[in-house]
Amino acid sequence: MSEPILECSHIWRTFKLHSGSRLLRHRIKDTLTSGNKKSFVALRDITFSLDEGESLAIVGRNGAGKSTLLSVICGLANPDRGTVRVRGRIAPLLQLAAGFHGDLTGRENLFLNAALMGFSEKETRANQEQIIDFAGISDFIDEPLRNYSSGMTMRLAFSIAINVEPDILIVDEVLAVGDESFTKKCLTRIHEIRNAGHTFICVSHSPATLRMLCDRALWLDSGELMMEGSIKSVLDAYHLFMTQAPVEAATPGR
Amino acid sequence: MAWHGDVKFLYKQLILKDFKIRYRNMSLGVLWSLLNPLVMMGVLTFIFTRIFPSHQPHFPLMVLCGIIPFNFFSVAWVSGTTSVMMNAPLIKRVAVPREVLPISTVLSNVPHLLIQLALLMVMALAYGSRPGLDWLWLIVVWILEIAFVCGLSLIFAGLNVFVQDTRYFVESANTVLFWMVPIFYPFSAIPPRYAGIYEINPVAAIVLAMQNILLQNHAPSLVLVFKLALVSTFTIAVGHLIFRSMQRNFYQHL
């Protein structure tokens, strides 16, 4: 057995509530009246590992901790306790267009976004035509991004991330962005990436997509790992839970 | 942090982005870089030759030697301070090294600075200064000055995430600084007991060095350059340490 490509052990992540205020007087007040700060546990003691080539689905209600777990895996947020070990390069597809700017052209945004995702200039130059082709926007690539439709913007962002070869590809509920033919193209590409032996993590509320793309699943609820196992067993249990559970107000997600 | 990208490519793209966005929305483009210091020079020259005559030789050139470093410093410091807040979506979604944001923001003001320095050199020639080897000192003092602003921006960009009033403090500090830098009065007018303090202030130090090189045609004193080097190295080292310790909590506060 080789070492797992991703290893999370005993991860805890807590958010302090009321830390939204950034004004000086609130800071001073907070410091003077220390104590009774409310906190919110987003992840409780999460342990799992992923071998190279596996594909993992993460399911759970809104506010269950899915996005927090992804941000910890990607190194965006540090866990309070526990460790994350990753071997290789992660391509996170969380809110794709984060680095895009409307005044830049599609091509300029492509270069900026590729640099942010960690690609070198050489890789970006070599892949740019393929990326533009995949997005299907070659006629508009030198137009400013603000003239793009939202669908075109998302297609460009998705193409950048999906047309490089990450060791771990993470997709957070973004397959719903394009029209049917683009979604199909993306699914085909994800299959290719998987068949090439790359690891894949997907968060989605669509059981059909997950069944198609993943072979393992994690189920989170209120920051706790409820169940881990084959995609079928976890999705069946989760489905049963969701049909029986009363509709509650979800805790706020981050 | 799990980011193994090409930092040079990333800096290049971020600086290009700022530069393009700034100039693409101006019909006069680069001319604005020249217009602003020239207008300031005109106003100050009018006041200090017609209203409060100062009898300084080459008064307009002296003003430019002060106003260009001051403008660079104040704009770079404010934009560096707000850089992390402004790029909150990036911080939350991409694992790029965080110090890239304040540093690239400061550096994106450098093209602007180079245009103004070219203007200044042309003015110096017009006033009869002769270019010599001493002009090479400009490169040394400017590298030290830019390093100083980078260090300062690291500290204040980090603080600004936790206390938003930081930005207003920086703006007020710049207003005070305008009067504390020998822009429209000569360094020789400063009483000796304050002169030492002026030389420790890196903005006053670079103004003095600029006046030495372009106005008086001699190299800046080694003591001055040494003090500037000392303050710059100290600031960038402290800035780096402080930023490092603060960035852990950026994710939660943005």
Short mmCIF file of C-alpha atoms in Angstrom, two decimals:
data_model
loop_
_atom_site.label_atom_id
_atom_site.label_comp_id
_atom_site.label_asym_id
_atom_site.label_seq_id
_atom_site.Cartn_x
_atom_site.Cartn_y
_atom_site.Cartn_z
CA MET A 1 0.00 0.00 0.00
CA SER A 2 1.30 3.44 -0.89
CA GLU A 3 0.76 6.43 1.36
CA PRO A 4 -2.63 8.14 1.04
CA ILE A 5 -2.67 11.29 -1.10
CA LEU A 6 -4.84 13.11 1.42
CA GLU A 7 -4.94 12.45 5.12
CA CYS A 8 -7.08 14.37 7.60
CA SER A 9 -6.79 13.37 11.21
CA HIS A 10 -8.90 14.66 14.09
CA ILE A 11 -9.69 18.01 12.53
CA TRP A 12 -11.50 20.59 14.62
CA ARG A 13 -12.45 24.00 13.39
CA THR A 14 -14.28 26.59 15.46
CA PHE A 15 -15.51 30.00 14.44
CA LYS A 16 -15.94 32.76 16.98
CA LEU A 17 -19.25 34.44 16.52
CA HIS A 18 -19.55 38.24 16.54
CA SER A 19 -16.12 38.53 15.03
CA GLY A 20 -17.72 40.25 12.09
CA SER A 21 -17.16 43.71 13.50
CA ARG A 22 -13.95 45.36 12.47
CA LEU A 23 -14.43 48.74 14.07
CA LEU A 24 -11.95 49.96 16.63
CA ARG A 25 -14.52 50.64 19.37
CA HIS A 26 -15.87 47.09 19.11
CA ARG A 27 -12.35 45.71 19.31
CA ILE A 28 -11.64 47.72 22.45
CA LYS A 29 -14.96 46.66 23.97
CA ASP A 30 -14.22 43.01 23.15
CA THR A 31 -10.83 43.19 24.80
CA LEU A 32 -12.16 44.91 27.92
CA THR A 33 -15.11 42.57 28.38
CA SER A 34 -13.31 39.33 27.74
CA GLY A 35 -15.09 36.06 28.25
CA ASN A 36 -18.55 34.90 27.16
CA LYS A 37 -17.58 34.92 23.50
CA LYS A 38 -19.84 32.57 21.64
CA SER A 39 -18.27 30.16 19.26
CA PHE A 40 -19.56 27.77 16.67
CA VAL A 41 -18.01 24.41 15.96
CA ALA A 42 -17.92 23.89 12.20
CA LEU A 43 -15.91 20.66 12.22
CA ARG A 44 -15.68 18.15 15.07
CA ASP A 45 -12.98 15.56 15.06
CA ILE A 46 -13.05 14.68 11.37
CA THR A 47 -10.76 11.84 10.34
CA PHE A 48 -10.52 10.27 6.92
CA SER A 49 -8.00 9.54 4.22
CA LEU A 50 -8.06 9.26 0.49
CA ASP A 51 -5.86 7.12 -1.72
CA GLU A 52 -4.56 8.18 -5.07
CA GLY A 53 -7.17 7.68 -7.79
CA GLU A 54 -10.14 7.54 -5.43
CA SER A 55 -13.11 9.83 -5.89
CA LEU A 56 -14.95 11.12 -2.88
CA ALA A 57 -18.35 12.77 -2.54
CA ILE A 58 -19.11 15.01 0.43
CA VAL A 59 -22.78 15.35 1.29
CA GLY A 60 -24.74 17.02 4.05
CA ARG A 61 -27.31 19.71 4.73
CA ASN A 62 -26.59 23.43 4.32
CA GLY A 63 -24.27 24.49 7.12
CA ALA A 64 -23.11 20.94 7.80
CA GLY A 65 -19.45 21.94 7.41
CA LYS A 66 -18.80 20.81 3.83
CA SER A 67 -17.33 24.09 2.63
CA THR A 68 -15.30 24.49 5.81
CA LEU A 69 -13.85 21.02 5.31
CA LEU A 70 -12.91 21.87 1.72
CA SER A 71 -11.26 25.13 2.77
CA VAL A 72 -9.24 23.28 5.39
CA ILE A 73 -8.16 20.68 2.82
CA CYS A 74 -7.16 23.42 0.37
CA GLY A 75 -5.12 25.20 3.02
CA LEU A 76 -7.32 28.31 3.07
CA ALA A 77 -8.21 27.94 6.73
CA ASN A 78 -6.11 26.27 9.39
CA PRO A 79 -7.69 23.65 11.60
CA ASP A 80 -7.75 24.53 15.32
CA ARG A 81 -6.66 21.02 16.12
CA GLY A 82 -5.68 18.06 13.99
CA THR A 83 -3.59 17.78 10.88
CA VAL A 84 -4.10 17.74 7.13
CA ARG A 85 -1.50 16.13 4.91
CA VAL A 86 -1.67 16.52 1.16
CA ARG A 87 0.74 15.10 -1.39
CA GLY A 88 0.67 16.96 -4.68
CA ARG A 89 -1.13 19.88 -6.21
CA ILE A 90 -4.75 20.69 -5.50
CA ALA A 91 -6.97 22.48 -8.01
CA PRO A 92 -9.82 23.87 -5.97
CA LEU A 93 -12.91 24.89 -7.86
CA LEU A 94 -14.55 26.86 -5.11
CA GLN A 95 -16.32 29.90 -6.50
CA LEU A 96 -14.41 29.90 -9.71
CA ALA A 97 -14.41 33.49 -10.78
CA ALA A 98 -12.84 34.82 -7.56
CA GLY A 99 -9.89 36.40 -9.31
CA PHE A 100 -11.71 37.65 -12.39
CA HIS A 101 -11.92 41.33 -13.25
CA GLY A 102 -14.45 42.83 -15.65
CA ASP A 103 -12.07 45.36 -17.18
CA LEU A 104 -9.61 42.72 -18.32
CA THR A 105 -10.14 40.64 -21.44
CA GLY A 106 -10.94 36.95 -21.29
CA ARG A 107 -7.35 36.10 -22.17
CA GLU A 108 -5.89 38.44 -19.55
CA ASN A 109 -8.20 36.92 -16.95
CA LEU A 110 -7.15 33.47 -18.08
CA PHE A 111 -3.50 34.28 -17.37
CA LEU A 112 -4.24 35.92 -14.03
CA ASN A 113 -6.46 33.07 -12.89
CA ALA A 114 -3.96 30.44 -13.99
CA ALA A 115 -1.24 32.23 -12.01
CA LEU A 116 -3.48 32.34 -8.93
CA MET A 117 -4.19 28.64 -9.22
CA GLY A 118 -0.47 27.99 -9.23
CA PHE A 119 0.38 27.33 -12.86
CA SER A 120 3.59 28.51 -14.45
CA GLU A 121 3.75 30.86 -17.39
CA LYS A 122 4.95 28.03 -19.64
CA GLU A 123 2.09 25.71 -18.70
CA THR A 124 -0.43 28.51 -19.17
CA ARG A 125 0.89 29.44 -22.62
CA ALA A 126 0.93 25.79 -23.67
CA ASN A 127 -2.63 25.21 -22.51
CA GLN A 128 -4.33 28.47 -23.40
CA GLU A 129 -5.74 27.42 -26.77
CA GLN A 130 -7.08 24.20 -25.32
CA ILE A 131 -8.70 26.11 -22.46
CA ILE A 132 -10.32 28.67 -24.79
CA ASP A 133 -11.54 25.90 -27.10
CA PHE A 134 -12.99 23.93 -24.24
CA ALA A 135 -14.88 26.99 -22.96
CA GLY A 136 -16.16 27.57 -26.50
CA ILE A 137 -15.58 31.32 -26.37
CA SER A 138 -12.75 31.78 -28.88
CA ASP A 139 -14.60 34.61 -30.66
CA PHE A 140 -14.83 36.65 -27.46
CA ILE A 141 -11.53 35.85 -25.78
CA ASP A 142 -10.04 39.30 -26.43
CA GLU A 143 -13.18 41.17 -25.33
CA PRO A 144 -13.41 42.63 -21.82
CA LEU A 145 -14.99 40.19 -19.41
CA ARG A 146 -17.78 42.60 -18.47
CA ASN A 147 -19.31 41.96 -21.91
CA TYR A 148 -19.56 38.23 -21.17
CA SER A 149 -22.73 36.53 -20.05
CA SER A 150 -22.52 34.88 -16.63
CA GLY A 151 -22.55 31.48 -18.34
CA MET A 152 -19.56 32.40 -20.49
CA THR A 153 -17.62 33.68 -17.47
CA MET A 154 -18.21 30.47 -15.55
CA ARG A 155 -17.30 28.35 -18.55
CA LEU A 156 -13.98 30.15 -18.88
CA ALA A 157 -13.21 29.75 -15.16
CA PHE A 158 -14.14 26.10 -15.20
CA SER A 159 -12.07 25.40 -18.31
CA ILE A 160 -8.95 26.88 -16.72
CA ALA A 161 -9.16 24.64 -13.69
CA ILE A 162 -10.18 21.51 -15.50
CA ASN A 163 -7.66 21.66 -18.32
CA VAL A 164 -4.58 21.38 -16.18
CA GLU A 165 -3.58 18.20 -14.51
CA PRO A 166 -4.03 18.57 -10.77
CA ASP A 167 -3.24 15.68 -8.45
CA ILE A 168 -6.46 16.39 -6.59
CA LEU A 169 -9.38 18.09 -8.29
CA ILE A 170 -11.96 19.58 -5.95
CA VAL A 171 -15.34 20.60 -7.32
CA ASP A 172 -17.79 22.48 -5.12
CA GLU A 173 -21.26 22.62 -6.61
CA VAL A 174 -20.15 24.19 -9.83
CA LEU A 175 -21.37 21.72 -12.38
CA ALA A 176 -24.67 23.57 -12.52
CA VAL A 177 -23.18 26.62 -14.21
CA GLY A 178 -23.29 25.85 -17.90
CA ASP A 179 -25.94 24.66 -20.28
CA GLU A 180 -26.55 20.98 -20.80
CA SER A 181 -23.91 20.45 -23.48
CA PHE A 182 -21.22 22.20 -21.43
CA THR A 183 -22.12 20.19 -18.32
CA LYS A 184 -21.81 17.04 -20.40
CA LYS A 185 -18.38 18.14 -21.64
CA CYS A 186 -17.29 18.76 -18.04
CA LEU A 187 -18.50 15.37 -16.88
CA THR A 188 -16.59 13.71 -19.72
CA ARG A 189 -13.47 15.65 -18.78
CA ILE A 190 -13.83 14.71 -15.09
CA HIS A 191 -14.11 11.06 -16.16
CA GLU A 192 -10.91 11.50 -18.17
CA ILE A 193 -9.15 13.04 -15.19
CA ARG A 194 -10.33 10.17 -13.01
CA ASN A 195 -9.32 7.54 -15.53
CA ALA A 196 -5.88 9.09 -15.70
CA GLY A 197 -5.57 8.14 -12.03
CA HIS A 198 -6.11 11.57 -10.46
CA THR A 199 -7.99 11.99 -7.21
CA PHE A 200 -11.31 13.78 -7.19
CA ILE A 201 -13.45 15.35 -4.46
CA CYS A 202 -16.92 16.64 -5.17
CA VAL A 203 -19.51 18.49 -3.10
CA SER A 204 -22.97 18.51 -4.56
CA HIS A 205 -26.63 18.33 -3.67
CA SER A 206 -27.36 16.27 -6.74
CA PRO A 207 -27.30 12.54 -5.90
CA ALA A 208 -27.42 11.62 -9.58
CA THR A 209 -24.20 13.53 -10.33
CA LEU A 210 -22.46 12.08 -7.30
CA ARG A 211 -23.42 8.51 -8.12
CA MET A 212 -22.05 9.02 -11.59
CA LEU A 213 -18.72 10.54 -10.52
CA CYS A 214 -17.75 9.15 -7.14
CA ASP A 215 -17.15 5.78 -5.55
CA ARG A 216 -16.83 6.84 -1.92
CA ALA A 217 -18.75 9.32 0.21
CA LEU A 218 -18.59 11.25 3.48
CA TRP A 219 -21.72 12.50 5.17
CA LEU A 220 -21.37 15.51 7.46
CA ASP A 221 -23.99 16.91 9.79
CA SER A 222 -23.45 19.83 12.21
CA GLY A 223 -19.72 19.43 11.74
CA GLU A 224 -19.72 15.76 12.64
CA LEU A 225 -18.80 12.84 10.43
CA MET A 226 -22.04 10.85 10.37
CA MET A 227 -21.01 8.13 7.99
CA GLU A 228 -18.28 7.13 5.62
CA GLY A 229 -18.44 4.37 3.04
CA SER A 230 -19.38 3.41 -0.48
CA ILE A 231 -21.30 6.03 -2.42
CA LYS A 232 -24.43 3.89 -2.51
CA SER A 233 -24.65 3.11 1.18
CA VAL A 234 -23.96 6.69 2.27
CA LEU A 235 -26.37 8.28 -0.20
CA ASP A 236 -29.12 5.81 0.75
CA ALA A 237 -28.68 6.52 4.45
CA TYR A 238 -28.51 10.27 3.83
CA HIS A 239 -31.64 10.15 1.70
CA LEU A 240 -33.52 8.26 4.41
CA PHE A 241 -32.35 10.77 7.02
CA MET A 242 -33.41 13.73 4.90
CA THR A 243 -36.89 12.38 4.19
CA GLN A 244 -37.47 11.68 7.88
CA ALA A 245 -35.83 14.76 9.39
CA PRO A 246 -38.09 17.71 10.09
CA VAL A 247 -37.20 20.84 8.17
CA GLU A 248 -35.06 22.94 10.51
CA ALA A 249 -33.48 26.29 10.15
CA ALA A 250 -29.96 25.52 9.07
CA THR A 251 -27.00 26.90 10.99
CA PRO A 252 -25.21 29.61 9.09
CA GLY A 253 -22.49 28.35 6.76
CA ARG A 254 -19.20 30.05 6.16
CA MET B 1 0.08 26.63 2.93
CA ALA B 2 -0.71 24.23 0.13
CA TRP B 3 0.33 26.36 -2.81
CA HIS B 4 3.25 25.34 -4.98
CA GLY B 5 2.77 27.78 -7.82
CA ASP B 6 5.03 30.03 -9.79
CA VAL B 7 5.41 33.11 -7.58
CA LYS B 8 7.20 35.18 -10.24
CA PHE B 9 4.43 34.57 -12.76
CA LEU B 10 1.85 35.42 -10.09
CA TYR B 11 3.53 38.75 -9.24
CA LYS B 12 3.79 39.60 -12.91
CA GLN B 13 0.10 38.92 -13.50
CA LEU B 14 -1.08 40.82 -10.41
CA ILE B 15 1.04 43.88 -11.23
CA LEU B 16 -0.09 43.82 -14.86
CA LYS B 17 -3.69 43.58 -13.70
CA ASP B 18 -3.46 46.68 -11.49
CA PHE B 19 -1.59 48.62 -14.14
CA LYS B 20 -3.99 47.73 -16.95
CA ILE B 21 -7.10 48.40 -14.89
CA ARG B 22 -5.78 51.79 -13.82
CA TYR B 23 -4.89 53.00 -17.30
CA ARG B 24 -7.66 51.39 -19.29
CA ASN B 25 -10.28 53.53 -17.59
CA MET B 26 -8.51 56.82 -18.31
CA SER B 27 -8.82 58.44 -21.69
CA LEU B 28 -5.63 60.41 -21.06
CA GLY B 29 -3.87 57.27 -19.80
CA VAL B 30 -0.27 57.77 -18.80
CA LEU B 31 -0.58 61.56 -19.14
CA TRP B 32 -2.34 61.60 -15.77
CA SER B 33 0.86 60.33 -14.16
CA LEU B 34 2.60 63.47 -15.40
CA LEU B 35 -0.23 65.91 -14.87
CA ASN B 36 -0.68 65.40 -11.15
CA PRO B 37 2.88 66.27 -10.02
CA LEU B 38 3.06 69.10 -12.55
CA VAL B 39 -0.11 70.70 -11.18
CA MET B 40 1.20 70.40 -7.60
CA MET B 41 4.49 71.87 -8.74
CA GLY B 42 2.69 74.81 -10.38
CA VAL B 43 0.54 75.57 -7.34
CA LEU B 44 3.36 75.34 -4.80
CA THR B 45 5.68 77.38 -7.03
CA PHE B 46 3.06 80.11 -7.34
CA ILE B 47 2.50 80.26 -3.57
CA PHE B 48 6.15 80.18 -2.60
CA THR B 49 7.46 82.58 -5.20
CA ARG B 50 4.58 85.09 -5.35
CA ILE B 51 2.78 84.93 -1.99
CA PHE B 52 5.43 83.80 0.52
CA PRO B 53 8.62 84.23 -1.50
CA SER B 54 11.14 81.61 -0.40
CA HIS B 55 14.08 82.64 -2.62
CA GLN B 56 15.09 79.04 -3.17
CA PRO B 57 16.97 78.53 -6.43
CA HIS B 58 15.23 76.16 -8.89
CA PHE B 59 12.14 76.09 -6.71
CA PRO B 60 9.95 74.03 -9.14
CA LEU B 61 12.63 71.34 -9.39
CA MET B 62 12.95 71.19 -5.61
CA VAL B 63 9.17 70.75 -5.30
CA LEU B 64 9.18 67.90 -7.82
CA CYS B 65 12.03 66.17 -5.96
CA GLY B 66 9.74 66.14 -2.92
CA ILE B 67 6.29 65.66 -4.37
CA ILE B 68 7.13 62.58 -6.47
CA PRO B 69 8.52 60.48 -3.59
CA PHE B 70 5.75 61.70 -1.30
CA ASN B 71 3.02 60.79 -3.80
CA PHE B 72 4.50 57.38 -4.40
CA PHE B 73 4.81 56.73 -0.69
CA SER B 74 1.32 57.82 0.28
CA VAL B 75 -0.51 56.10 -2.59
CA ALA B 76 1.49 52.88 -2.22
CA TRP B 77 1.02 52.81 1.55
CA VAL B 78 -2.77 53.36 1.40
CA SER B 79 -3.30 50.87 -1.44
CA GLY B 80 -1.02 48.35 0.25
CA THR B 81 -2.96 48.76 3.49
CA THR B 82 -6.33 48.03 1.86
CA SER B 83 -5.00 45.29 -0.44
CA VAL B 84 -5.88 42.28 1.69
CA MET B 85 -9.40 43.55 2.47
CA MET B 86 -10.00 44.44 -1.18
CA ASN B 87 -8.98 40.96 -2.25
CA ALA B 88 -11.02 39.14 0.39
CA PRO B 89 -12.64 36.83 -2.21
CA LEU B 90 -9.18 35.67 -3.26
CA ILE B 91 -8.05 35.03 0.30
CA LYS B 92 -11.11 32.88 0.90
CA ARG B 93 -10.80 30.85 -2.27
CA VAL B 94 -7.20 30.52 -3.36
CA ALA B 95 -4.31 29.39 -1.21
CA VAL B 96 -1.80 31.86 -2.68
CA PRO B 97 0.80 33.13 -0.22
CA ARG B 98 -0.95 36.08 1.41
CA GLU B 99 2.01 38.46 1.43
CA VAL B 100 1.80 38.51 -2.36
CA LEU B 101 -1.19 40.85 -2.15
CA PRO B 102 0.28 43.84 -0.28
CA ILE B 103 3.64 43.50 -2.01
CA SER B 104 2.25 43.27 -5.54
CA THR B 105 -0.05 46.21 -4.80
CA VAL B 106 2.91 48.34 -3.74
CA LEU B 107 4.92 47.20 -6.76
CA SER B 108 2.09 48.00 -9.16
CA ASN B 109 2.68 51.67 -8.31
CA VAL B 110 6.26 51.41 -9.55
CA PRO B 111 5.54 51.84 -13.31
CA HIS B 112 3.69 55.03 -12.38
CA LEU B 113 6.72 56.12 -10.36
CA LEU B 114 9.14 55.41 -13.21
CA ILE B 115 7.15 57.65 -15.55
CA GLN B 116 7.30 60.46 -12.99
CA LEU B 117 11.01 59.94 -12.37
CA ALA B 118 11.61 60.24 -16.12
CA LEU B 119 9.75 63.55 -16.04
CA LEU B 120 11.86 64.66 -13.09
CA MET B 121 15.11 63.84 -14.89
CA VAL B 122 14.02 65.79 -17.94
CA MET B 123 13.21 68.77 -15.67
CA ALA B 124 16.60 68.42 -13.95
CA LEU B 125 18.36 68.51 -17.32
CA ALA B 126 16.30 71.54 -18.32
CA TYR B 127 17.47 73.31 -15.16
CA GLY B 128 21.08 72.62 -16.09
CA SER B 129 21.90 69.58 -13.93
CA ARG B 130 24.31 67.27 -15.65
CA PRO B 131 23.80 63.50 -15.48
CA GLY B 132 26.75 61.76 -13.87
CA LEU B 133 27.64 58.58 -12.03
CA ASP B 134 25.95 60.04 -8.94
CA TRP B 135 22.59 59.49 -10.64
CA LEU B 136 23.12 55.74 -10.13
CA TRP B 137 22.43 56.38 -6.44
CA LEU B 138 18.82 56.93 -7.46
CA ILE B 139 18.52 53.18 -8.09
CA VAL B 140 19.93 52.32 -4.66
CA VAL B 141 17.77 54.73 -2.67
CA TRP B 142 14.62 53.81 -4.56
CA ILE B 143 15.10 50.09 -4.00
CA LEU B 144 15.48 50.81 -0.28
CA GLU B 145 12.43 53.08 -0.29
CA ILE B 146 10.24 50.51 -2.09
CA ALA B 147 11.38 47.82 0.36
CA PHE B 148 10.40 50.15 3.21
CA VAL B 149 6.88 50.70 1.80
CA CYS B 150 6.49 46.93 1.28
CA GLY B 151 7.36 46.29 4.93
CA LEU B 152 5.05 49.02 6.14
CA SER B 153 2.21 47.74 3.94
CA LEU B 154 2.60 44.20 5.28
CA ILE B 155 2.08 45.49 8.82
CA PHE B 156 -0.86 47.76 8.00
CA ALA B 157 -2.57 45.40 5.54
CA GLY B 158 -2.65 42.79 8.30
CA LEU B 159 -3.95 45.24 10.91
CA ASN B 160 -6.59 46.51 8.52
CA VAL B 161 -8.19 43.06 8.39
CA PHE B 162 -8.82 43.11 12.13
CA VAL B 163 -9.42 46.83 12.66
CA GLN B 164 -10.85 48.65 9.69
CA ASP B 165 -10.01 52.05 11.13
CA THR B 166 -6.40 51.33 10.20
CA ARG B 167 -7.00 52.69 6.75
CA TYR B 168 -8.17 56.06 8.08
CA PHE B 169 -5.20 56.22 10.40
CA VAL B 170 -2.92 55.74 7.40
CA GLU B 171 -4.68 58.49 5.47
CA SER B 172 -4.35 60.93 8.39
CA ALA B 173 -0.73 59.98 8.89
CA ASN B 174 -0.09 60.86 5.25
CA THR B 175 -1.61 64.30 5.72
CA VAL B 176 0.72 64.95 8.66
CA LEU B 177 3.66 63.54 6.73
CA PHE B 178 3.19 65.99 3.87
CA TRP B 179 4.30 68.78 6.24
CA MET B 180 7.05 66.72 7.87
CA VAL B 181 8.87 66.09 4.60
CA PRO B 182 11.00 68.84 3.05
CA ILE B 183 8.88 69.30 -0.07
CA PHE B 184 8.55 73.08 -0.27
CA TYR B 185 11.21 74.06 2.25
CA PRO B 186 14.88 73.12 1.95
CA PHE B 187 16.48 70.62 4.28
CA SER B 188 18.90 73.35 5.39
CA ALA B 189 15.98 75.30 6.90
CA ILE B 190 15.43 72.57 9.51
CA PRO B 191 17.00 73.39 12.89
CA PRO B 192 19.92 71.03 13.62
CA ARG B 193 18.28 69.43 16.66
CA TYR B 194 15.45 68.08 14.42
CA ALA B 195 17.68 67.12 11.50
CA GLY B 196 18.53 63.69 12.94
CA ILE B 197 14.83 62.81 13.21
CA TYR B 198 14.26 63.86 9.63
CA GLU B 199 16.99 61.56 8.42
CA ILE B 200 15.42 58.57 10.15
CA ASN B 201 12.09 59.25 8.43
CA PRO B 202 12.60 57.28 5.19
CA VAL B 203 10.36 59.58 3.16
CA ALA B 204 12.31 62.67 4.22
CA ALA B 205 15.52 60.74 3.63
CA ILE B 206 14.66 59.90 0.05
CA VAL B 207 13.56 63.47 -0.66
CA LEU B 208 16.88 64.66 0.68
CA ALA B 209 18.76 62.11 -1.43
CA MET B 210 16.81 63.14 -4.54
CA GLN B 211 17.63 66.81 -3.92
CA ASN B 212 21.31 65.93 -3.39
CA ILE B 213 21.50 63.99 -6.63
CA LEU B 214 19.36 66.04 -9.01
CA LEU B 215 19.52 69.55 -7.57
CA GLN B 216 22.94 69.81 -5.96
CA ASN B 217 24.68 67.32 -8.25
CA HIS B 218 26.40 65.28 -5.57
CA ALA B 219 25.98 61.83 -4.07
CA PRO B 220 23.82 61.53 -0.93
CA SER B 221 25.86 61.16 2.26
CA LEU B 222 26.70 57.58 3.15
CA VAL B 223 25.29 58.14 6.64
CA LEU B 224 21.93 58.98 5.08
CA VAL B 225 21.94 55.92 2.82
CA PHE B 226 23.02 53.75 5.73
CA LYS B 227 20.17 55.02 7.92
CA LEU B 228 17.69 54.43 5.11
CA ALA B 229 19.02 50.91 4.59
CA LEU B 230 18.77 50.20 8.30
CA VAL B 231 15.19 51.43 8.63
CA SER B 232 14.10 49.59 5.45
CA THR B 233 15.63 46.28 6.49
CA PHE B 234 14.15 46.57 9.96
CA THR B 235 10.68 47.44 8.61
CA ILE B 236 10.56 44.62 6.08
CA ALA B 237 11.77 42.08 8.65
CA VAL B 238 9.22 43.20 11.26
CA GLY B 239 6.50 43.47 8.60
CA HIS B 240 7.16 39.94 7.48
CA LEU B 241 7.04 38.57 11.04
CA ILE B 242 3.86 40.46 11.99
CA PHE B 243 2.09 39.54 8.76
CA ARG B 244 3.06 35.89 9.22
CA SER B 245 1.53 35.76 12.66
CA MET B 246 -1.65 37.61 11.65
CA GLN B 247 -2.44 35.75 8.44
CA ARG B 248 -3.56 32.62 10.30
CA ASN B 249 -6.74 34.43 11.26
CA PHE B 250 -7.46 36.20 7.97
CA TYR B 251 -9.87 33.54 6.76
CA GLN B 252 -12.13 33.92 9.75
CA HIS B 253 -12.17 37.74 9.70
CA LEU B 254 -12.76 38.32 6.01
#
